[in-house]
Amino acid sequence: MTRSAVIARETKETSIRIELNLDGSGLHSIDSPVPFFNHMLSAVARHGFFDLTVTATGDVEIDAHHTVEDLGIVLGEAFKKALGDKAGVRRFGRAVMPMHEALASVVIDFSGRPFLVFNVDIPKAKVGEFDTELVEEFFVAFCNHSGANIHVNLAYGDNLHHIIEGIFKAFGRALDEATSIDPRIEGVLSTKGKLE
């Protein structure tokens, strides 16, 4: 069974194409005009053991908002498609990730009912040229288009780069657990018999 997806999205603001293989080894090629976010998506692929190819352009001369948000939309759609009917999938995943002085956690439920809890108190600032408020925008878009319930929590941290990188590494690890196949699961992991 191949659990993969290719999703493309074209708008007047962005052009994005994502190839995703859930059962990969962490091979990735990330090409967007937002270098810091390329680094974050690379961390997701590497620590989640997903093969991920991203090609994106966007109106970054305005700012990176449209590009980052649309990357969340397309990546969410790719996970939704690759998971298919979710038969045998663990559904839930969690990870706690230290990154130097920062400690972040991500908990995921591919329930089919999107919702984001984002308990990360970081200032509206920049890491290089990247606006930190776009992290939450990415997760909102991903949740809405993947059908996932995600809780992102920051226990503590001072360095904005460390905080954000810790979140994305935890995201990758939690995704890996939530999308893994468990041979003990017959059908979908739900007392209702369906996930939506």
mmCIF file with all atom_site columns, C-alpha atoms in Angstrom:
data_model
loop_
_atom_site.group_PDB
_atom_site.id
_atom_site.type_symbol
_atom_site.label_atom_id
_atom_site.label_alt_id
_atom_site.label_comp_id
_atom_site.label_asym_id
_atom_site.label_entity_id
_atom_site.label_seq_id
_atom_site.pdbx_PDB_ins_code
_atom_site.Cartn_x
_atom_site.Cartn_y
_atom_site.Cartn_z
_atom_site.occupancy
_atom_site.B_iso_or_equiv
_atom_site.pdbx_formal_charge
_atom_site.auth_seq_id
_atom_site.auth_comp_id
_atom_site.auth_asym_id
_atom_site.auth_atom_id
_atom_site.pdbx_PDB_model_num
ATOM 1   C CA . MET A 1 1   ? 0.000   0.000  0.000  1.00 0.00 ? 1   MET A CA 1
ATOM 2   C CA . THR A 1 2   ? 1.473   3.319  -1.091 1.00 0.00 ? 2   THR A CA 1
ATOM 3   C CA . ARG A 1 3   ? 0.704   6.142  1.296  1.00 0.00 ? 3   ARG A CA 1
ATOM 4   C CA . SER A 1 4   ? 1.715   9.136  -0.741 1.00 0.00 ? 4   SER A CA 1
ATOM 5   C CA . ALA A 1 5   ? 0.256   12.245 -2.311 1.00 0.00 ? 5   ALA A CA 1
ATOM 6   C CA . VAL A 1 6   ? 1.058   14.945 -4.824 1.00 0.00 ? 6   VAL A CA 1
ATOM 7   C CA . ILE A 1 7   ? -0.850  18.205 -4.328 1.00 0.00 ? 7   ILE A CA 1
ATOM 8   C CA . ALA A 1 8   ? -0.524  21.425 -6.334 1.00 0.00 ? 8   ALA A CA 1
ATOM 9   C CA . ARG A 1 9   ? -2.150  24.783 -5.634 1.00 0.00 ? 9   ARG A CA 1
ATOM 10  C CA . GLU A 1 10  ? -2.065  27.856 -7.861 1.00 0.00 ? 10  GLU A CA 1
ATOM 11  C CA . THR A 1 11  ? -3.392  31.253 -6.833 1.00 0.00 ? 11  THR A CA 1
ATOM 12  C CA . LYS A 1 12  ? -2.642  34.836 -7.805 1.00 0.00 ? 12  LYS A CA 1
ATOM 13  C CA . GLU A 1 13  ? -0.393  34.974 -4.718 1.00 0.00 ? 13  GLU A CA 1
ATOM 14  C CA . THR A 1 14  ? 1.404   31.618 -4.677 1.00 0.00 ? 14  THR A CA 1
ATOM 15  C CA . SER A 1 15  ? 2.280   28.520 -6.670 1.00 0.00 ? 15  SER A CA 1
ATOM 16  C CA . ILE A 1 16  ? 2.953   25.422 -4.578 1.00 0.00 ? 16  ILE A CA 1
ATOM 17  C CA . ARG A 1 17  ? 3.561   21.752 -5.344 1.00 0.00 ? 17  ARG A CA 1
ATOM 18  C CA . ILE A 1 18  ? 4.175   19.145 -2.647 1.00 0.00 ? 18  ILE A CA 1
ATOM 19  C CA . GLU A 1 19  ? 5.078   15.467 -2.972 1.00 0.00 ? 19  GLU A CA 1
ATOM 20  C CA . LEU A 1 20  ? 4.748   13.449 0.247  1.00 0.00 ? 20  LEU A CA 1
ATOM 21  C CA . ASN A 1 21  ? 5.520   9.837  1.107  1.00 0.00 ? 21  ASN A CA 1
ATOM 22  C CA . LEU A 1 22  ? 4.473   8.904  4.646  1.00 0.00 ? 22  LEU A CA 1
ATOM 23  C CA . ASP A 1 23  ? 6.601   5.754  4.624  1.00 0.00 ? 23  ASP A CA 1
ATOM 24  C CA . GLY A 1 24  ? 9.849   7.358  3.615  1.00 0.00 ? 24  GLY A CA 1
ATOM 25  C CA . SER A 1 25  ? 13.183  7.835  5.322  1.00 0.00 ? 25  SER A CA 1
ATOM 26  C CA . GLY A 1 26  ? 13.343  11.606 5.742  1.00 0.00 ? 26  GLY A CA 1
ATOM 27  C CA . LEU A 1 27  ? 14.627  12.487 2.274  1.00 0.00 ? 27  LEU A CA 1
ATOM 28  C CA . HIS A 1 28  ? 13.617  16.042 1.472  1.00 0.00 ? 28  HIS A CA 1
ATOM 29  C CA . SER A 1 29  ? 14.025  18.870 -0.983 1.00 0.00 ? 29  SER A CA 1
ATOM 30  C CA . ILE A 1 30  ? 12.454  22.122 0.153  1.00 0.00 ? 30  ILE A CA 1
ATOM 31  C CA . ASP A 1 31  ? 12.506  25.087 -2.235 1.00 0.00 ? 31  ASP A CA 1
ATOM 32  C CA . SER A 1 32  ? 10.487  28.151 -1.286 1.00 0.00 ? 32  SER A CA 1
ATOM 33  C CA . PRO A 1 33  ? 11.364  31.851 -1.085 1.00 0.00 ? 33  PRO A CA 1
ATOM 34  C CA . VAL A 1 34  ? 11.219  31.717 2.747  1.00 0.00 ? 34  VAL A CA 1
ATOM 35  C CA . PRO A 1 35  ? 14.608  30.301 3.835  1.00 0.00 ? 35  PRO A CA 1
ATOM 36  C CA . PHE A 1 36  ? 13.886  29.999 7.557  1.00 0.00 ? 36  PHE A CA 1
ATOM 37  C CA . PHE A 1 37  ? 10.657  28.142 6.850  1.00 0.00 ? 37  PHE A CA 1
ATOM 38  C CA . ASN A 1 38  ? 12.496  25.823 4.442  1.00 0.00 ? 38  ASN A CA 1
ATOM 39  C CA . HIS A 1 39  ? 14.659  24.926 7.424  1.00 0.00 ? 39  HIS A CA 1
ATOM 40  C CA . MET A 1 40  ? 11.542  24.189 9.530  1.00 0.00 ? 40  MET A CA 1
ATOM 41  C CA . LEU A 1 41  ? 9.935   21.965 6.870  1.00 0.00 ? 41  LEU A CA 1
ATOM 42  C CA . SER A 1 42  ? 13.241  20.130 6.487  1.00 0.00 ? 42  SER A CA 1
ATOM 43  C CA . ALA A 1 43  ? 13.122  19.423 10.227 1.00 0.00 ? 43  ALA A CA 1
ATOM 44  C CA . VAL A 1 44  ? 9.576   18.045 9.913  1.00 0.00 ? 44  VAL A CA 1
ATOM 45  C CA . ALA A 1 45  ? 10.613  15.687 7.120  1.00 0.00 ? 45  ALA A CA 1
ATOM 46  C CA . ARG A 1 46  ? 13.830  14.531 8.759  1.00 0.00 ? 46  ARG A CA 1
ATOM 47  C CA . HIS A 1 47  ? 12.410  13.953 12.241 1.00 0.00 ? 47  HIS A CA 1
ATOM 48  C CA . GLY A 1 48  ? 9.131   12.524 10.929 1.00 0.00 ? 48  GLY A CA 1
ATOM 49  C CA . PHE A 1 49  ? 10.881  10.194 8.435  1.00 0.00 ? 49  PHE A CA 1
ATOM 50  C CA . PHE A 1 50  ? 8.718   11.530 5.599  1.00 0.00 ? 50  PHE A CA 1
ATOM 51  C CA . ASP A 1 51  ? 9.994   11.915 2.064  1.00 0.00 ? 51  ASP A CA 1
ATOM 52  C CA . LEU A 1 52  ? 8.998   15.461 1.185  1.00 0.00 ? 52  LEU A CA 1
ATOM 53  C CA . THR A 1 53  ? 9.519   17.580 -1.912 1.00 0.00 ? 53  THR A CA 1
ATOM 54  C CA . VAL A 1 54  ? 8.298   21.167 -1.826 1.00 0.00 ? 54  VAL A CA 1
ATOM 55  C CA . THR A 1 55  ? 8.454   23.664 -4.680 1.00 0.00 ? 55  THR A CA 1
ATOM 56  C CA . ALA A 1 56  ? 6.909   27.042 -3.954 1.00 0.00 ? 56  ALA A CA 1
ATOM 57  C CA . THR A 1 57  ? 6.890   30.594 -5.167 1.00 0.00 ? 57  THR A CA 1
ATOM 58  C CA . GLY A 1 58  ? 4.989   33.461 -3.632 1.00 0.00 ? 58  GLY A CA 1
ATOM 59  C CA . ASP A 1 59  ? 4.550   37.196 -3.311 1.00 0.00 ? 59  ASP A CA 1
ATOM 60  C CA . VAL A 1 60  ? 7.252   37.577 -0.683 1.00 0.00 ? 60  VAL A CA 1
ATOM 61  C CA . GLU A 1 61  ? 7.926   41.095 -1.900 1.00 0.00 ? 61  GLU A CA 1
ATOM 62  C CA . ILE A 1 62  ? 4.801   41.890 0.138  1.00 0.00 ? 62  ILE A CA 1
ATOM 63  C CA . ASP A 1 63  ? 5.647   39.498 2.975  1.00 0.00 ? 63  ASP A CA 1
ATOM 64  C CA . ALA A 1 64  ? 5.825   35.745 3.594  1.00 0.00 ? 64  ALA A CA 1
ATOM 65  C CA . HIS A 1 65  ? 2.279   35.394 4.950  1.00 0.00 ? 65  HIS A CA 1
ATOM 66  C CA . HIS A 1 66  ? 0.589   34.032 1.815  1.00 0.00 ? 66  HIS A CA 1
ATOM 67  C CA . THR A 1 67  ? 3.420   31.609 1.086  1.00 0.00 ? 67  THR A CA 1
ATOM 68  C CA . VAL A 1 68  ? 3.602   30.156 4.605  1.00 0.00 ? 68  VAL A CA 1
ATOM 69  C CA . GLU A 1 69  ? -0.178  29.921 4.947  1.00 0.00 ? 69  GLU A CA 1
ATOM 70  C CA . ASP A 1 70  ? -0.533  28.216 1.560  1.00 0.00 ? 70  ASP A CA 1
ATOM 71  C CA . LEU A 1 71  ? 2.268   25.800 2.418  1.00 0.00 ? 71  LEU A CA 1
ATOM 72  C CA . GLY A 1 72  ? 0.176   24.837 5.455  1.00 0.00 ? 72  GLY A CA 1
ATOM 73  C CA . ILE A 1 73  ? -2.882  24.355 3.241  1.00 0.00 ? 73  ILE A CA 1
ATOM 74  C CA . VAL A 1 74  ? -1.101  22.180 0.683  1.00 0.00 ? 74  VAL A CA 1
ATOM 75  C CA . LEU A 1 75  ? 0.850   20.137 3.240  1.00 0.00 ? 75  LEU A CA 1
ATOM 76  C CA . GLY A 1 76  ? -2.371  19.540 5.176  1.00 0.00 ? 76  GLY A CA 1
ATOM 77  C CA . GLU A 1 77  ? -4.113  18.368 2.001  1.00 0.00 ? 77  GLU A CA 1
ATOM 78  C CA . ALA A 1 78  ? -1.164  16.095 1.210  1.00 0.00 ? 78  ALA A CA 1
ATOM 79  C CA . PHE A 1 79  ? -1.351  14.407 4.627  1.00 0.00 ? 79  PHE A CA 1
ATOM 80  C CA . LYS A 1 80  ? -5.123  14.007 4.313  1.00 0.00 ? 80  LYS A CA 1
ATOM 81  C CA . LYS A 1 81  ? -4.812  12.395 0.882  1.00 0.00 ? 81  LYS A CA 1
ATOM 82  C CA . ALA A 1 82  ? -1.861  10.171 1.834  1.00 0.00 ? 82  ALA A CA 1
ATOM 83  C CA . LEU A 1 83  ? -3.730  8.884  4.925  1.00 0.00 ? 83  LEU A CA 1
ATOM 84  C CA . GLY A 1 84  ? -6.699  7.865  2.772  1.00 0.00 ? 84  GLY A CA 1
ATOM 85  C CA . ASP A 1 85  ? -9.385  6.133  4.844  1.00 0.00 ? 85  ASP A CA 1
ATOM 86  C CA . LYS A 1 86  ? -6.960  5.969  7.838  1.00 0.00 ? 86  LYS A CA 1
ATOM 87  C CA . ALA A 1 87  ? -7.412  2.205  8.194  1.00 0.00 ? 87  ALA A CA 1
ATOM 88  C CA . GLY A 1 88  ? -4.820  0.829  10.611 1.00 0.00 ? 88  GLY A CA 1
ATOM 89  C CA . VAL A 1 89  ? -3.443  4.291  11.419 1.00 0.00 ? 89  VAL A CA 1
ATOM 90  C CA . ARG A 1 90  ? -2.544  5.054  15.034 1.00 0.00 ? 90  ARG A CA 1
ATOM 91  C CA . ARG A 1 91  ? -4.346  8.398  14.698 1.00 0.00 ? 91  ARG A CA 1
ATOM 92  C CA . PHE A 1 92  ? -2.791  9.944  17.827 1.00 0.00 ? 92  PHE A CA 1
ATOM 93  C CA . GLY A 1 93  ? 0.779   11.182 18.134 1.00 0.00 ? 93  GLY A CA 1
ATOM 94  C CA . ARG A 1 94  ? 2.740   13.202 20.633 1.00 0.00 ? 94  ARG A CA 1
ATOM 95  C CA . ALA A 1 95  ? 6.279   14.451 21.054 1.00 0.00 ? 95  ALA A CA 1
ATOM 96  C CA . VAL A 1 96  ? 8.199   16.620 23.485 1.00 0.00 ? 96  VAL A CA 1
ATOM 97  C CA . MET A 1 97  ? 11.310  18.195 22.025 1.00 0.00 ? 97  MET A CA 1
ATOM 98  C CA . PRO A 1 98  ? 14.152  20.006 23.779 1.00 0.00 ? 98  PRO A CA 1
ATOM 99  C CA . MET A 1 99  ? 16.043  22.557 21.706 1.00 0.00 ? 99  MET A CA 1
ATOM 100 C CA . HIS A 1 100 ? 18.802  24.029 23.830 1.00 0.00 ? 100 HIS A CA 1
ATOM 101 C CA . GLU A 1 101 ? 16.962  26.063 26.519 1.00 0.00 ? 101 GLU A CA 1
ATOM 102 C CA . ALA A 1 102 ? 13.513  25.615 24.932 1.00 0.00 ? 102 ALA A CA 1
ATOM 103 C CA . LEU A 1 103 ? 11.056  22.760 25.501 1.00 0.00 ? 103 LEU A CA 1
ATOM 104 C CA . ALA A 1 104 ? 8.105   22.350 23.134 1.00 0.00 ? 104 ALA A CA 1
ATOM 105 C CA . SER A 1 105 ? 5.411   19.701 22.752 1.00 0.00 ? 105 SER A CA 1
ATOM 106 C CA . VAL A 1 106 ? 2.996   18.809 19.977 1.00 0.00 ? 106 VAL A CA 1
ATOM 107 C CA . VAL A 1 107 ? 0.025   16.446 20.316 1.00 0.00 ? 107 VAL A CA 1
ATOM 108 C CA . ILE A 1 108 ? -1.962  15.389 17.223 1.00 0.00 ? 108 ILE A CA 1
ATOM 109 C CA . ASP A 1 109 ? -5.226  13.587 16.595 1.00 0.00 ? 109 ASP A CA 1
ATOM 110 C CA . PHE A 1 110 ? -6.150  12.868 12.964 1.00 0.00 ? 110 PHE A CA 1
ATOM 111 C CA . SER A 1 111 ? -9.796  12.829 14.009 1.00 0.00 ? 111 SER A CA 1
ATOM 112 C CA . GLY A 1 112 ? -11.168 14.501 10.898 1.00 0.00 ? 112 GLY A CA 1
ATOM 113 C CA . ARG A 1 113 ? -12.302 17.406 13.082 1.00 0.00 ? 113 ARG A CA 1
ATOM 114 C CA . PRO A 1 114 ? -9.823  20.283 12.713 1.00 0.00 ? 114 PRO A CA 1
ATOM 115 C CA . PHE A 1 115 ? -8.928  22.342 15.757 1.00 0.00 ? 115 PHE A CA 1
ATOM 116 C CA . LEU A 1 116 ? -5.771  24.117 16.899 1.00 0.00 ? 116 LEU A CA 1
ATOM 117 C CA . VAL A 1 117 ? -4.681  24.970 20.434 1.00 0.00 ? 117 VAL A CA 1
ATOM 118 C CA . PHE A 1 118 ? -1.544  27.114 20.246 1.00 0.00 ? 118 PHE A CA 1
ATOM 119 C CA . ASN A 1 119 ? -0.123  27.844 23.694 1.00 0.00 ? 119 ASN A CA 1
ATOM 120 C CA . VAL A 1 120 ? 3.066   29.546 22.569 1.00 0.00 ? 120 VAL A CA 1
ATOM 121 C CA . ASP A 1 121 ? 3.684   32.966 24.047 1.00 0.00 ? 121 ASP A CA 1
ATOM 122 C CA . ILE A 1 122 ? 6.281   34.453 21.742 1.00 0.00 ? 122 ILE A CA 1
ATOM 123 C CA . PRO A 1 123 ? 6.497   38.112 20.761 1.00 0.00 ? 123 PRO A CA 1
ATOM 124 C CA . LYS A 1 124 ? 5.624   39.389 17.309 1.00 0.00 ? 124 LYS A CA 1
ATOM 125 C CA . ALA A 1 125 ? 9.184   39.596 16.096 1.00 0.00 ? 125 ALA A CA 1
ATOM 126 C CA . LYS A 1 126 ? 11.471  38.300 13.383 1.00 0.00 ? 126 LYS A CA 1
ATOM 127 C CA . VAL A 1 127 ? 13.946  35.456 13.143 1.00 0.00 ? 127 VAL A CA 1
ATOM 128 C CA . GLY A 1 128 ? 16.113  36.752 10.339 1.00 0.00 ? 128 GLY A CA 1
ATOM 129 C CA . GLU A 1 129 ? 13.452  37.921 7.868  1.00 0.00 ? 129 GLU A CA 1
ATOM 130 C CA . PHE A 1 130 ? 10.800  35.477 9.135  1.00 0.00 ? 130 PHE A CA 1
ATOM 131 C CA . ASP A 1 131 ? 7.802   36.820 11.074 1.00 0.00 ? 131 ASP A CA 1
ATOM 132 C CA . THR A 1 132 ? 7.246   34.637 14.148 1.00 0.00 ? 132 THR A CA 1
ATOM 133 C CA . GLU A 1 133 ? 3.451   35.104 14.016 1.00 0.00 ? 133 GLU A CA 1
ATOM 134 C CA . LEU A 1 134 ? 3.433   33.014 10.806 1.00 0.00 ? 134 LEU A CA 1
ATOM 135 C CA . VAL A 1 135 ? 4.103   29.850 12.808 1.00 0.00 ? 135 VAL A CA 1
ATOM 136 C CA . GLU A 1 136 ? 0.553   29.892 14.154 1.00 0.00 ? 136 GLU A CA 1
ATOM 137 C CA . GLU A 1 137 ? -0.822  30.777 10.698 1.00 0.00 ? 137 GLU A CA 1
ATOM 138 C CA . PHE A 1 138 ? 0.865   27.682 9.263  1.00 0.00 ? 138 PHE A CA 1
ATOM 139 C CA . PHE A 1 139 ? -0.636  25.425 11.920 1.00 0.00 ? 139 PHE A CA 1
ATOM 140 C CA . VAL A 1 140 ? -4.137  26.888 11.479 1.00 0.00 ? 140 VAL A CA 1
ATOM 141 C CA . ALA A 1 141 ? -3.945  26.164 7.746  1.00 0.00 ? 141 ALA A CA 1
ATOM 142 C CA . PHE A 1 142 ? -2.525  22.676 8.273  1.00 0.00 ? 142 PHE A CA 1
ATOM 143 C CA . CYS A 1 143 ? -5.247  21.754 10.794 1.00 0.00 ? 143 CYS A CA 1
ATOM 144 C CA . ASN A 1 144 ? -8.078  23.017 8.629  1.00 0.00 ? 144 ASN A CA 1
ATOM 145 C CA . HIS A 1 145 ? -6.907  21.150 5.530  1.00 0.00 ? 145 HIS A CA 1
ATOM 146 C CA . SER A 1 146 ? -5.663  17.907 7.098  1.00 0.00 ? 146 SER A CA 1
ATOM 147 C CA . GLY A 1 147 ? -8.611  17.468 9.469  1.00 0.00 ? 147 GLY A CA 1
ATOM 148 C CA . ALA A 1 148 ? -6.276  17.237 12.448 1.00 0.00 ? 148 ALA A CA 1
ATOM 149 C CA . ASN A 1 149 ? -6.701  18.403 16.034 1.00 0.00 ? 149 ASN A CA 1
ATOM 150 C CA . ILE A 1 150 ? -3.305  19.768 17.139 1.00 0.00 ? 150 ILE A CA 1
ATOM 151 C CA . HIS A 1 151 ? -2.136  21.122 20.473 1.00 0.00 ? 151 HIS A CA 1
ATOM 152 C CA . VAL A 1 152 ? 1.149   23.037 20.454 1.00 0.00 ? 152 VAL A CA 1
ATOM 153 C CA . ASN A 1 153 ? 2.588   23.951 23.839 1.00 0.00 ? 153 ASN A CA 1
ATOM 154 C CA . LEU A 1 154 ? 5.743   25.755 24.859 1.00 0.00 ? 154 LEU A CA 1
ATOM 155 C CA . ALA A 1 155 ? 6.876   24.912 28.397 1.00 0.00 ? 155 ALA A CA 1
ATOM 156 C CA . TYR A 1 156 ? 9.701   27.458 28.333 1.00 0.00 ? 156 TYR A CA 1
ATOM 157 C CA . GLY A 1 157 ? 12.335  29.014 26.120 1.00 0.00 ? 157 GLY A CA 1
ATOM 158 C CA . ASP A 1 158 ? 14.053  32.317 25.375 1.00 0.00 ? 158 ASP A CA 1
ATOM 159 C CA . ASN A 1 159 ? 15.638  32.081 21.925 1.00 0.00 ? 159 ASN A CA 1
ATOM 160 C CA . LEU A 1 160 ? 12.998  32.467 19.191 1.00 0.00 ? 160 LEU A CA 1
ATOM 161 C CA . HIS A 1 161 ? 14.885  30.278 16.720 1.00 0.00 ? 161 HIS A CA 1
ATOM 162 C CA . HIS A 1 162 ? 15.179  27.491 19.308 1.00 0.00 ? 162 HIS A CA 1
ATOM 163 C CA . ILE A 1 163 ? 11.509  27.780 20.276 1.00 0.00 ? 163 ILE A CA 1
ATOM 164 C CA . ILE A 1 164 ? 10.239  27.553 16.694 1.00 0.00 ? 164 ILE A CA 1
ATOM 165 C CA . GLU A 1 165 ? 12.654  24.811 15.682 1.00 0.00 ? 165 GLU A CA 1
ATOM 166 C CA . GLY A 1 166 ? 11.707  22.795 18.766 1.00 0.00 ? 166 GLY A CA 1
ATOM 167 C CA . ILE A 1 167 ? 8.040   23.094 17.781 1.00 0.00 ? 167 ILE A CA 1
ATOM 168 C CA . PHE A 1 168 ? 8.657   21.886 14.225 1.00 0.00 ? 168 PHE A CA 1
ATOM 169 C CA . LYS A 1 169 ? 10.861  18.993 15.299 1.00 0.00 ? 169 LYS A CA 1
ATOM 170 C CA . ALA A 1 170 ? 8.174   17.930 17.784 1.00 0.00 ? 170 ALA A CA 1
ATOM 171 C CA . PHE A 1 171 ? 5.598   18.307 14.998 1.00 0.00 ? 171 PHE A CA 1
ATOM 172 C CA . GLY A 1 172 ? 7.571   15.924 12.794 1.00 0.00 ? 172 GLY A CA 1
ATOM 173 C CA . ARG A 1 173 ? 7.912   13.310 15.538 1.00 0.00 ? 173 ARG A CA 1
ATOM 174 C CA . ALA A 1 174 ? 4.227   13.561 16.500 1.00 0.00 ? 174 ALA A CA 1
ATOM 175 C CA . LEU A 1 175 ? 3.206   13.242 12.842 1.00 0.00 ? 175 LEU A CA 1
ATOM 176 C CA . ASP A 1 176 ? 5.338   10.124 12.508 1.00 0.00 ? 176 ASP A CA 1
ATOM 177 C CA . GLU A 1 177 ? 3.609   8.468  15.461 1.00 0.00 ? 177 GLU A CA 1
ATOM 178 C CA . ALA A 1 178 ? 0.091   9.555  14.446 1.00 0.00 ? 178 ALA A CA 1
ATOM 179 C CA . THR A 1 179 ? 0.451   8.372  10.840 1.00 0.00 ? 179 THR A CA 1
ATOM 180 C CA . SER A 1 180 ? 2.130   5.058  11.662 1.00 0.00 ? 180 SER A CA 1
ATOM 181 C CA . ILE A 1 181 ? 0.345   1.793  10.926 1.00 0.00 ? 181 ILE A CA 1
ATOM 182 C CA . ASP A 1 182 ? -0.404  -0.447 13.914 1.00 0.00 ? 182 ASP A CA 1
ATOM 183 C CA . PRO A 1 183 ? -1.200  -4.057 12.906 1.00 0.00 ? 183 PRO A CA 1
ATOM 184 C CA . ARG A 1 184 ? -3.469  -4.405 15.953 1.00 0.00 ? 184 ARG A CA 1
ATOM 185 C CA . ILE A 1 185 ? -5.908  -1.846 14.560 1.00 0.00 ? 185 ILE A CA 1
ATOM 186 C CA . GLU A 1 186 ? -8.721  -3.220 12.432 1.00 0.00 ? 186 GLU A CA 1
ATOM 187 C CA . GLY A 1 187 ? -10.365 -0.553 10.315 1.00 0.00 ? 187 GLY A CA 1
ATOM 188 C CA . VAL A 1 188 ? -10.092 2.873  11.913 1.00 0.00 ? 188 VAL A CA 1
ATOM 189 C CA . LEU A 1 189 ? -9.245  3.628  15.541 1.00 0.00 ? 189 LEU A CA 1
ATOM 190 C CA . SER A 1 190 ? -12.655 4.945  16.586 1.00 0.00 ? 190 SER A CA 1
ATOM 191 C CA . THR A 1 191 ? -15.566 3.608  18.604 1.00 0.00 ? 191 THR A CA 1
ATOM 192 C CA . LYS A 1 192 ? -17.828 5.203  15.962 1.00 0.00 ? 192 LYS A CA 1
ATOM 193 C CA . GLY A 1 193 ? -16.238 3.177  13.186 1.00 0.00 ? 193 GLY A CA 1
ATOM 194 C CA . LYS A 1 194 ? -15.270 6.269  11.174 1.00 0.00 ? 194 LYS A CA 1
ATOM 195 C CA . LEU A 1 195 ? -13.040 9.303  11.459 1.00 0.00 ? 195 LEU A CA 1
ATOM 196 C CA . GLU A 1 196 ? -14.603 12.552 10.288 1.00 0.00 ? 196 GLU A CA 1
#
